[in-house]
mmCIF file of C-alpha atoms and ligand atoms in Angstrom:
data_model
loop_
_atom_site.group_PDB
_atom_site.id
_atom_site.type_symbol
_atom_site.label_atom_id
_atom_site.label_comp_id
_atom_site.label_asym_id
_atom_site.label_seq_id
_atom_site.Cartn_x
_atom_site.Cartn_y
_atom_site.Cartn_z
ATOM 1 C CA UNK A 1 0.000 0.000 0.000
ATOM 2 C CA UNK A 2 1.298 3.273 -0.850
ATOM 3 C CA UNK A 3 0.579 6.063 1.484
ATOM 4 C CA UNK A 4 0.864 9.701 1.722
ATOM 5 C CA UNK A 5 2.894 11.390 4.659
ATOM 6 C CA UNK A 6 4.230 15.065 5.056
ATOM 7 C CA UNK A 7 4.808 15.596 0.789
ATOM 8 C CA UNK A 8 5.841 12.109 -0.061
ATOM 9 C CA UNK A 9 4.071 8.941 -1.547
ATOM 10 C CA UNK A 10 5.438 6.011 0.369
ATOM 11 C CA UNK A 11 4.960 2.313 0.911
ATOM 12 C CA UNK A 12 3.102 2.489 4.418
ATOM 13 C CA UNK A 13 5.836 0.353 5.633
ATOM 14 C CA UNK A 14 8.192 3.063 5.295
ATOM 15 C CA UNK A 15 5.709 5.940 6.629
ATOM 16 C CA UNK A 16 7.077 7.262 9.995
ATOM 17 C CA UNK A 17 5.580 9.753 12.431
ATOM 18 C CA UNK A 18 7.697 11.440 15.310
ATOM 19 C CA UNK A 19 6.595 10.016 18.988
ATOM 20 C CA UNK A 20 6.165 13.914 19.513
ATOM 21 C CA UNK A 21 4.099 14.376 17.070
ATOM 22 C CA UNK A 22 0.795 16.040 18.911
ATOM 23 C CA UNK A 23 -1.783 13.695 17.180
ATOM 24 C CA UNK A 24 -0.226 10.799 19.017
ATOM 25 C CA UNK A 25 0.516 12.695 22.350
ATOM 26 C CA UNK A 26 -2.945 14.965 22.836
ATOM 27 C CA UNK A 27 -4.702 13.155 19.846
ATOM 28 C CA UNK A 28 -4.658 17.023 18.324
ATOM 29 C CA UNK A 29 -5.809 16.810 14.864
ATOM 30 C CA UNK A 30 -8.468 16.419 12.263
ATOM 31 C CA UNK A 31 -9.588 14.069 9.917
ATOM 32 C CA UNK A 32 -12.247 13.408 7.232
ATOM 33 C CA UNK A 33 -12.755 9.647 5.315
ATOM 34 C CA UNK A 34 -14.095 10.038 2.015
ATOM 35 C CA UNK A 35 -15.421 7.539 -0.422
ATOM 36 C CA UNK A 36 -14.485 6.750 -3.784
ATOM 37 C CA UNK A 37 -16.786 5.376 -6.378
ATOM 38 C CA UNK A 38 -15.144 3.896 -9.225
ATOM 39 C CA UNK A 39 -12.381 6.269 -8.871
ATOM 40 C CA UNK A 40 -14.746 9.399 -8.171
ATOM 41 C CA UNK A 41 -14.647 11.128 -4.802
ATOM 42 C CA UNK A 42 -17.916 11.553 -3.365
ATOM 43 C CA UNK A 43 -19.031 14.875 -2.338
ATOM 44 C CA UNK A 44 -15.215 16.120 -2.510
ATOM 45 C CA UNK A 45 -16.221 20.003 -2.183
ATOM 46 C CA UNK A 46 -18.101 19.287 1.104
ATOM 47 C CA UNK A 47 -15.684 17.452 2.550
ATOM 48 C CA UNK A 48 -13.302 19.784 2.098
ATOM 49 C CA UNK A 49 -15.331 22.891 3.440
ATOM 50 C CA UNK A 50 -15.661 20.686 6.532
ATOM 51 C CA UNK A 51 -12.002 20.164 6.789
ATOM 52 C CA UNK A 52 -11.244 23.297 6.545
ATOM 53 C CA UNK A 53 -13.729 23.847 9.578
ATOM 54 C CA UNK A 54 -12.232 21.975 11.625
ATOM 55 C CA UNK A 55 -8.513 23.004 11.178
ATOM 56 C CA UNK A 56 -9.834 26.281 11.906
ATOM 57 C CA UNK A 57 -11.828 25.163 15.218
ATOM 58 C CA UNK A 58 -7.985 23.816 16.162
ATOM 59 C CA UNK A 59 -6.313 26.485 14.857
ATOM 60 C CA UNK A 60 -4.170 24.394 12.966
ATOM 61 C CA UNK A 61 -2.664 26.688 10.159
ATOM 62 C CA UNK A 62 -3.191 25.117 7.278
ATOM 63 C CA UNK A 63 -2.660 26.199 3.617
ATOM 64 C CA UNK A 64 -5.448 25.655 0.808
ATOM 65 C CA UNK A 65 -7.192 21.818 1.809
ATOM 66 C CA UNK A 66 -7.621 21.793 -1.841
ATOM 67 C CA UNK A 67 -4.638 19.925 -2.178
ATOM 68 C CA UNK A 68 -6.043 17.090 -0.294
ATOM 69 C CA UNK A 69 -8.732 16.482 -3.454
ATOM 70 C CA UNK A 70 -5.394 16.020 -5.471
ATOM 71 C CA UNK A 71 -3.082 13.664 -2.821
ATOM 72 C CA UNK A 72 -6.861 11.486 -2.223
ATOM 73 C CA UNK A 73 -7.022 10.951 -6.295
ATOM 74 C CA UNK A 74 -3.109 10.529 -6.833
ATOM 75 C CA UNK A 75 -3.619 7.811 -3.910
ATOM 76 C CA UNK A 76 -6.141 5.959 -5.872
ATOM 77 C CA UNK A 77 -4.493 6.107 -8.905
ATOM 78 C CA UNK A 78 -1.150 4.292 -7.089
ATOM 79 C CA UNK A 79 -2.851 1.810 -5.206
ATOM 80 C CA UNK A 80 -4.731 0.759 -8.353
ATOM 81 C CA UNK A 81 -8.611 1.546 -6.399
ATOM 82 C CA UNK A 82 -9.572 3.494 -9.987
ATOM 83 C CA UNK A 83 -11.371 0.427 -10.847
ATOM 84 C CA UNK A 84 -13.774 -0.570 -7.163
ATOM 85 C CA UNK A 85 -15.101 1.311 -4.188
ATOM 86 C CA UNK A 86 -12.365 2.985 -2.420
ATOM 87 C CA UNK A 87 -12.640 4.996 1.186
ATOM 88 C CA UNK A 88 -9.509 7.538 1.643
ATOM 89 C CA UNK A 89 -8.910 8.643 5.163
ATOM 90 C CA UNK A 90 -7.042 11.486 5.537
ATOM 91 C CA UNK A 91 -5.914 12.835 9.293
ATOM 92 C CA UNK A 92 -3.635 15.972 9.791
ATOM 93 C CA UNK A 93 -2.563 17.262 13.170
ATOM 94 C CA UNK A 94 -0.814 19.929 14.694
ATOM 95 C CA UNK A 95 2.861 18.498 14.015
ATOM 96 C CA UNK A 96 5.885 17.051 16.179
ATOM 97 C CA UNK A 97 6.845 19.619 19.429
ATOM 98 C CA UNK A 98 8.353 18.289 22.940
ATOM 99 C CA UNK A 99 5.442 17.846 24.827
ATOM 100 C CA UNK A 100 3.373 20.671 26.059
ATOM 101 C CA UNK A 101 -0.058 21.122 26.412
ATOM 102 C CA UNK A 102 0.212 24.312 24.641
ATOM 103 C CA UNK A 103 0.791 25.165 21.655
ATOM 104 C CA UNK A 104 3.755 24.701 19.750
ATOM 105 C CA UNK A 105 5.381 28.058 18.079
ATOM 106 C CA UNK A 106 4.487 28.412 14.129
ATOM 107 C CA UNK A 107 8.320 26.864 12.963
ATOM 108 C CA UNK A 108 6.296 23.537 13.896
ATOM 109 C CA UNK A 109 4.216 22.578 10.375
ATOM 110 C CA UNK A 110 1.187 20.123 10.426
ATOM 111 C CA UNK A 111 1.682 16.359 10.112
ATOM 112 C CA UNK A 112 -0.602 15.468 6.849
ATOM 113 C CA UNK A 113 -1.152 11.456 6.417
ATOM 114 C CA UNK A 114 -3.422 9.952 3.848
ATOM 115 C CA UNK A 115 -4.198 6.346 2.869
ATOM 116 C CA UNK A 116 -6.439 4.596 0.583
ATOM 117 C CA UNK A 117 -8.044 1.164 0.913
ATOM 118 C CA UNK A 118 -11.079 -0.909 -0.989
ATOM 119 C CA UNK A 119 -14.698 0.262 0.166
ATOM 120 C CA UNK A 120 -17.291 -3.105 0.237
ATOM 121 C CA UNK A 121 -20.642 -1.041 0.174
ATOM 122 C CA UNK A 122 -22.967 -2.609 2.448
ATOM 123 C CA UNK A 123 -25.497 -4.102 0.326
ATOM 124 C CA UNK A 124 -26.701 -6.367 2.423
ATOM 125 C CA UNK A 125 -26.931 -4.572 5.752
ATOM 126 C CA UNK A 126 -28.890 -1.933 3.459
ATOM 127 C CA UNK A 127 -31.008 -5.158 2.613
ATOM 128 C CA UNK A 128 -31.781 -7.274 5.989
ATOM 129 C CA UNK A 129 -31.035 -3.892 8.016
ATOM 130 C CA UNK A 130 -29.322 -3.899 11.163
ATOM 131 C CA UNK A 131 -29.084 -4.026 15.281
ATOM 132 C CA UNK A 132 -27.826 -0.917 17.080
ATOM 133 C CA UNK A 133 -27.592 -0.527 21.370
ATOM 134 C CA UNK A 134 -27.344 2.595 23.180
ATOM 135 C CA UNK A 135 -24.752 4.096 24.722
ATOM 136 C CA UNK A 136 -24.803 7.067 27.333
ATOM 137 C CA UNK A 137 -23.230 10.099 25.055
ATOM 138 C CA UNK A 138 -20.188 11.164 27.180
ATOM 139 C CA UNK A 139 -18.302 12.837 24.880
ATOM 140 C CA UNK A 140 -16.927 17.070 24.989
ATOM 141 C CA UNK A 141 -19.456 18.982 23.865
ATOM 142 C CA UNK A 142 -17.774 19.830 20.584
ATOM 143 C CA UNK A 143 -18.778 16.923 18.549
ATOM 144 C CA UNK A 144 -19.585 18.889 15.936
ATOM 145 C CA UNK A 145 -15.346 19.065 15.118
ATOM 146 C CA UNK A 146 -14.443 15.838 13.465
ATOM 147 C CA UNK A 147 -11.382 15.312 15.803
ATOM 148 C CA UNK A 148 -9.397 12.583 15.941
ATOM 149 C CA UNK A 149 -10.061 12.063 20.036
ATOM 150 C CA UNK A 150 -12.486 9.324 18.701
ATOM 151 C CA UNK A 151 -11.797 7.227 22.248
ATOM 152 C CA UNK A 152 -15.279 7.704 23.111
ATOM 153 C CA UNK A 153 -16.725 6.666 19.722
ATOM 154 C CA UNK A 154 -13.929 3.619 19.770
ATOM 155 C CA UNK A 155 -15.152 2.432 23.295
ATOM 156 C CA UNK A 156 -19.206 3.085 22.181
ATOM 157 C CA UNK A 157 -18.386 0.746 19.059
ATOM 158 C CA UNK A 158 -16.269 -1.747 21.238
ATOM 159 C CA UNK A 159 -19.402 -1.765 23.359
ATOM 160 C CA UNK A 160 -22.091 -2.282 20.088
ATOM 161 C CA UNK A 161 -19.953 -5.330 19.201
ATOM 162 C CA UNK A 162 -19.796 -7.232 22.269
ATOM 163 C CA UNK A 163 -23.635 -6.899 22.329
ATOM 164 C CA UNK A 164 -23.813 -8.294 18.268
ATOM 165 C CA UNK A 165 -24.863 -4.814 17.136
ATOM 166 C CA UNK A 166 -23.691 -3.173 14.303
ATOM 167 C CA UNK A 167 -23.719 0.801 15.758
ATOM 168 C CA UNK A 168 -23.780 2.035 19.212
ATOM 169 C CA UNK A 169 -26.322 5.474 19.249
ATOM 170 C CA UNK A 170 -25.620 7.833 22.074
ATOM 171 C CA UNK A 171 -28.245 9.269 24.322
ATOM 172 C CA UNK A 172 -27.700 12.696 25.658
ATOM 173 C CA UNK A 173 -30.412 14.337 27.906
ATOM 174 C CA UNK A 174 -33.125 11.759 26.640
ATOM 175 C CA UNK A 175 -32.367 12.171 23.140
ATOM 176 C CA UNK A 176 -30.457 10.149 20.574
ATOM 177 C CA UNK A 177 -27.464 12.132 19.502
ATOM 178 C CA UNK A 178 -25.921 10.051 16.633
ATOM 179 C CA UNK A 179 -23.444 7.216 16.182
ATOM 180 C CA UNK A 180 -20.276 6.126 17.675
ATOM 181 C CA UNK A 181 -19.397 6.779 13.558
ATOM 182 C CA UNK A 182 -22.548 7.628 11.887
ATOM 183 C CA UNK A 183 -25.773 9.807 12.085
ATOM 184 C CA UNK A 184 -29.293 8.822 12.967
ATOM 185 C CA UNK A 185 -32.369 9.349 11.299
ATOM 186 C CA UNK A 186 -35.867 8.049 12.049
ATOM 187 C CA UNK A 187 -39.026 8.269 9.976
ATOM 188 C CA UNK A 188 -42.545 9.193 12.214
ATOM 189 C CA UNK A 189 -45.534 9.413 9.390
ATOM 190 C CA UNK A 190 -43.827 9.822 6.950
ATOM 191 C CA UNK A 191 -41.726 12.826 8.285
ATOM 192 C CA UNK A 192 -38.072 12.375 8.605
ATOM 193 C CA UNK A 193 -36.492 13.085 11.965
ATOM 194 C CA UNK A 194 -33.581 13.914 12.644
ATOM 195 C CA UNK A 195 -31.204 15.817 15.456
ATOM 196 C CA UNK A 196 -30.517 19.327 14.202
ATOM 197 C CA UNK A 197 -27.123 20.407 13.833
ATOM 198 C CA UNK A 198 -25.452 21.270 16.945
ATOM 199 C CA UNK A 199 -22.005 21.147 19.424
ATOM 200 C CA UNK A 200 -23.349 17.774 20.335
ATOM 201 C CA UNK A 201 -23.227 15.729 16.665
ATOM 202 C CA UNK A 202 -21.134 15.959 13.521
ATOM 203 C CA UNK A 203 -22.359 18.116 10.806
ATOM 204 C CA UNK A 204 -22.318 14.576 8.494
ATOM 205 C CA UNK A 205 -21.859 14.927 4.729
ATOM 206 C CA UNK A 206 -24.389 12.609 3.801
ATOM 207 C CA UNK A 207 -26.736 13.699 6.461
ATOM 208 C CA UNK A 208 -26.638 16.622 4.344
ATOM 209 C CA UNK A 209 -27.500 14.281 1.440
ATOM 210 C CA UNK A 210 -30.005 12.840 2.812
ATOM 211 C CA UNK A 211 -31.910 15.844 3.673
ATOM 212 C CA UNK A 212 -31.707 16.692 -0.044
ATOM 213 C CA UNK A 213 -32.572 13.716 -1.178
ATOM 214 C CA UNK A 214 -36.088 13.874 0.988
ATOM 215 C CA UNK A 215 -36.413 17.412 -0.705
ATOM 216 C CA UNK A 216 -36.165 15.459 -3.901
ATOM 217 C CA UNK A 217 -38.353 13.387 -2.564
ATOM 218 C CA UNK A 218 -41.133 15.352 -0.912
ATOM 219 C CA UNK A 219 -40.115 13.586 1.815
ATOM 220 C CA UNK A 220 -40.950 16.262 5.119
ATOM 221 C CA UNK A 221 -38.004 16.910 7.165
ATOM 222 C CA UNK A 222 -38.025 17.336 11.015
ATOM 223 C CA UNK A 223 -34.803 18.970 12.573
ATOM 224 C CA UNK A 224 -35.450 18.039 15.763
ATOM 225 C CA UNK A 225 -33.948 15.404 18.575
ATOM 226 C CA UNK A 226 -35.587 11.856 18.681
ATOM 227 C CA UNK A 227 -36.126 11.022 21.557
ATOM 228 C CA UNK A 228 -35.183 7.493 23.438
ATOM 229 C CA UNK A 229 -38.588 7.198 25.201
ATOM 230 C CA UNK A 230 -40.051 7.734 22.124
ATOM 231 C CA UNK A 231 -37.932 4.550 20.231
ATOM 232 C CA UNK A 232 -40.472 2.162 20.500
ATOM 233 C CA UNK A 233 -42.836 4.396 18.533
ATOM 234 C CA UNK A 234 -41.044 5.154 15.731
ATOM 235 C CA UNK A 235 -41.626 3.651 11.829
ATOM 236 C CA UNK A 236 -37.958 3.781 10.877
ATOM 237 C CA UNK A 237 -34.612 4.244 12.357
ATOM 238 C CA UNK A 238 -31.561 4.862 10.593
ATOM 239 C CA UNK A 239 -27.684 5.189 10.098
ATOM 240 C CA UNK A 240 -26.507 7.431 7.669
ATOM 241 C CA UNK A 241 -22.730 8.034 7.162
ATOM 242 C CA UNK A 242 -19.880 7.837 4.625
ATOM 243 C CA UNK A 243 -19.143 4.200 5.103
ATOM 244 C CA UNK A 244 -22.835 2.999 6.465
ATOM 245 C CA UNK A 245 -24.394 5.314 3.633
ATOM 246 C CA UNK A 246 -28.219 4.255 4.399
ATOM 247 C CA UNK A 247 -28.676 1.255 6.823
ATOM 248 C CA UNK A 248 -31.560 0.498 8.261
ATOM 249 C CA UNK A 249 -31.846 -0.595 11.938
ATOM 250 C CA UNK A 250 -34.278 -3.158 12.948
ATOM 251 C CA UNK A 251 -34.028 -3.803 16.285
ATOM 252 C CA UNK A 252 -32.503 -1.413 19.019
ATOM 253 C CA UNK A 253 -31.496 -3.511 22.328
ATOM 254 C CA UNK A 254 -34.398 -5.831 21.760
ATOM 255 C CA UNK A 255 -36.946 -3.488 20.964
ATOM 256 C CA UNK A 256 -38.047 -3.821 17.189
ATOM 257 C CA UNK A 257 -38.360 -1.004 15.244
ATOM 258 C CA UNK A 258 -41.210 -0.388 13.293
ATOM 259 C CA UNK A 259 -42.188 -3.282 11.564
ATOM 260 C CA UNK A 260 -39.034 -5.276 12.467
ATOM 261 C CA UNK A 261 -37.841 -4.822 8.825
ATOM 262 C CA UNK A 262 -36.237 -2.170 6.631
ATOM 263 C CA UNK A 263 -38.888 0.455 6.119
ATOM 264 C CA UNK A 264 -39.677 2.566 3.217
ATOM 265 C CA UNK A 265 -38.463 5.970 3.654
ATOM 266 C CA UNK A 266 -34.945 4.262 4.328
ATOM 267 C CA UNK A 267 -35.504 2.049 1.305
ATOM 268 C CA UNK A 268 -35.958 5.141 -0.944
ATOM 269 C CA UNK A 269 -33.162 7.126 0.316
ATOM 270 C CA UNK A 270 -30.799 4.124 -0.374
ATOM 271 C CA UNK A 271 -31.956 3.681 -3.667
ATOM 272 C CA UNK A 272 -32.005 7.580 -4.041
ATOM 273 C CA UNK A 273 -28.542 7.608 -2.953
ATOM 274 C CA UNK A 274 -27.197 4.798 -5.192
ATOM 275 C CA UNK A 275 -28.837 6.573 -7.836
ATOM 276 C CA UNK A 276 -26.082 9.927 -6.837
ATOM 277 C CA UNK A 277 -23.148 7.497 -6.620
ATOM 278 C CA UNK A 278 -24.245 6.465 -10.460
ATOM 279 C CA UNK A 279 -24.508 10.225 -11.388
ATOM 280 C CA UNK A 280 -20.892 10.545 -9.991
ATOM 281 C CA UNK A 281 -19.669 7.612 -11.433
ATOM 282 C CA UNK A 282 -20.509 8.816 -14.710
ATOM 283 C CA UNK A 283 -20.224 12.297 -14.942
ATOM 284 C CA UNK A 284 -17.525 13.031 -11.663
ATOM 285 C CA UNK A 285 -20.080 15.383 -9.964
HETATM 286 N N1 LIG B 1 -17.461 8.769 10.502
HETATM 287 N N2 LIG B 1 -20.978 11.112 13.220
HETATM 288 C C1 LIG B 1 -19.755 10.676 13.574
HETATM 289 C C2 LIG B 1 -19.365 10.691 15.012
HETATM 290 C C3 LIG B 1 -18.866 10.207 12.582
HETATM 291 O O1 LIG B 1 -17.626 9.786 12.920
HETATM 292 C C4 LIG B 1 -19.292 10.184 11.220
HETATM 293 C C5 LIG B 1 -18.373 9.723 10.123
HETATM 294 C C6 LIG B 1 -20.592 10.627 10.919
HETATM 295 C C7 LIG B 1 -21.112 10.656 9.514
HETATM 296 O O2 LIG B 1 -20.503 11.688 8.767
HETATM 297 P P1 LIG B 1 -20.294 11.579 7.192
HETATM 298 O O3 LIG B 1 -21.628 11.361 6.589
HETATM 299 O O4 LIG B 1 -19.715 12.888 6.845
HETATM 300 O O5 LIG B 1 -19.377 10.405 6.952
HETATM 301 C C8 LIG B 1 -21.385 11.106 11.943
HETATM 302 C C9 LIG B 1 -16.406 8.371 9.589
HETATM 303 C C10 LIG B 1 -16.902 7.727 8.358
HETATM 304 C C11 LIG B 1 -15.376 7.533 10.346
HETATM 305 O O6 LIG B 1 -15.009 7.953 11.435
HETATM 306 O O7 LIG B 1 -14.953 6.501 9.860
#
């Protein structure tokens, strides 16, 4: 696998980062993962705008994050991912300084690491849908910066596996907040629900496609927090994400949802959105 670290393309054998560098030491960086479809980056521009969010919400100085567009494609051009589904993650943090909390002075530059790897869409999850348990959220309350202090979101998912789910949702104040790595949507009469954008969840890219997809759609939109007592009364729950894109949960801790199968509003989405990874697979929106 080649990878991308600090200007070079590199065999990821051969990719080194300092023990001072300040993503390892005070996990102080940023990231974004980004699909690939057939070689086309999904939703690049968006993405980037979000990156660029972040690094400013760290104030990690930064030059133009268009050059990450350029280092993703070059990276699926090496590693030969032109031809399948692809997912580039990309993570940069504030650079190697002797450890203090503080910041380092500006001669220290930004450690920038990308790799590329083969995507399986989930199909089948999409299909049979999936189980998902909750999790108290206790996370900072700036969730909405896609950090890379994921230890919360890396213990919630730990958590969803040992009980045979497939996402742990986290409740905050008697609401469902999102995913360890996705965001949650439900579907109540045919409205679709989901948490507005706040400190609490990640503004999600294809959140953000989903909601125009239901505009598409004439599917009603609800900004508004779901909320856990209310579970067992919904039609359809949710996960929407870069990697889960729509997957349907079933079951939440033993309590079906819905019907106990995939509903429709999810079903349409899904197809909805394989119908915008076709669009980019043809013309590279
Ligand atoms: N996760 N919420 C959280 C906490 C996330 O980590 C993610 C993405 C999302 C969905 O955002 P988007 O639609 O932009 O992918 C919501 C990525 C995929 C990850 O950490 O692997």
């Amino acid at each position: 696998m080649i990878v991308y670290l600090n200007g070079a393309y590199v065999p990821k054998s051969k990719a080194a980062i300092s023990p001072d560098d300040r993503g390892f030491l005070f996990a102080d960086g940023v990231y974004e993962v980004f699909a690939a479809y057939e070689g086309r980056l999904f939703r690049t521009a968006d993405h980037l705008t979000r990156l660029e969010r972040s690094l400013k919400a760290l104030r990690i100085e930064f030059g133009d994050v268009a050059v990450v567009e350029e280092i993703a494609q070059t990276l699926l051009e090496r590693n030969d991912l032109c031809g399948t589904n692809a997912k580039v993650y990309l993570q940069i943090t504030r650079g190697a300084a002797p450890r203090n909390h503080a910041f380092p002075g500006a001669d220290t530059s930004p450690t920038i690491y990308a790799c590329a790897s083969t995507f399986a869409r989930p199909v089948e999850k999409r299909r049979v849908g999936v189980s998902a348990t909750f999790v108290p959220d206790n996370r900072w309350a700036r969730c909405d910066i896609k950090t890379v202090a994921l230890l919360p979101n890396a213990i919630a998912a730990q958590t969803a596996e040992e009980r045979d789910a497939e996402e742990a949702i986290f409740v905050r104040d008697g609401a469902l907040t999102e995913g360890s790595h996705t965001n949650v949507c439900a579907a109540v009469d045919g409205t679709m629900v989901t948490a507005p954008l706040s400190n609490y969840i990640l503004p999600g890219i294809t959140r953000a496609v989903i909601m125009e997809l239901c505009a598409d759609f004439a599917i009603p939109v609800r900004e508004f927090p779901v909320l856990f007592e209310e579970v067992p009364k919904l039609d359809e729950l949710f996960l929407v994400g870069t990697t889960a894109e729509v997957m349907p949960i079933i079951e939440v801790d033993g309590t079906p949802i819905g019907s106990g199968r995939p509903g429709p509003i999810a079903q349409r989405l899904g197809e909805g959105f394989d119908g915008l990874v076709a669009g980019a697979v043809e013309g590279g929106a």
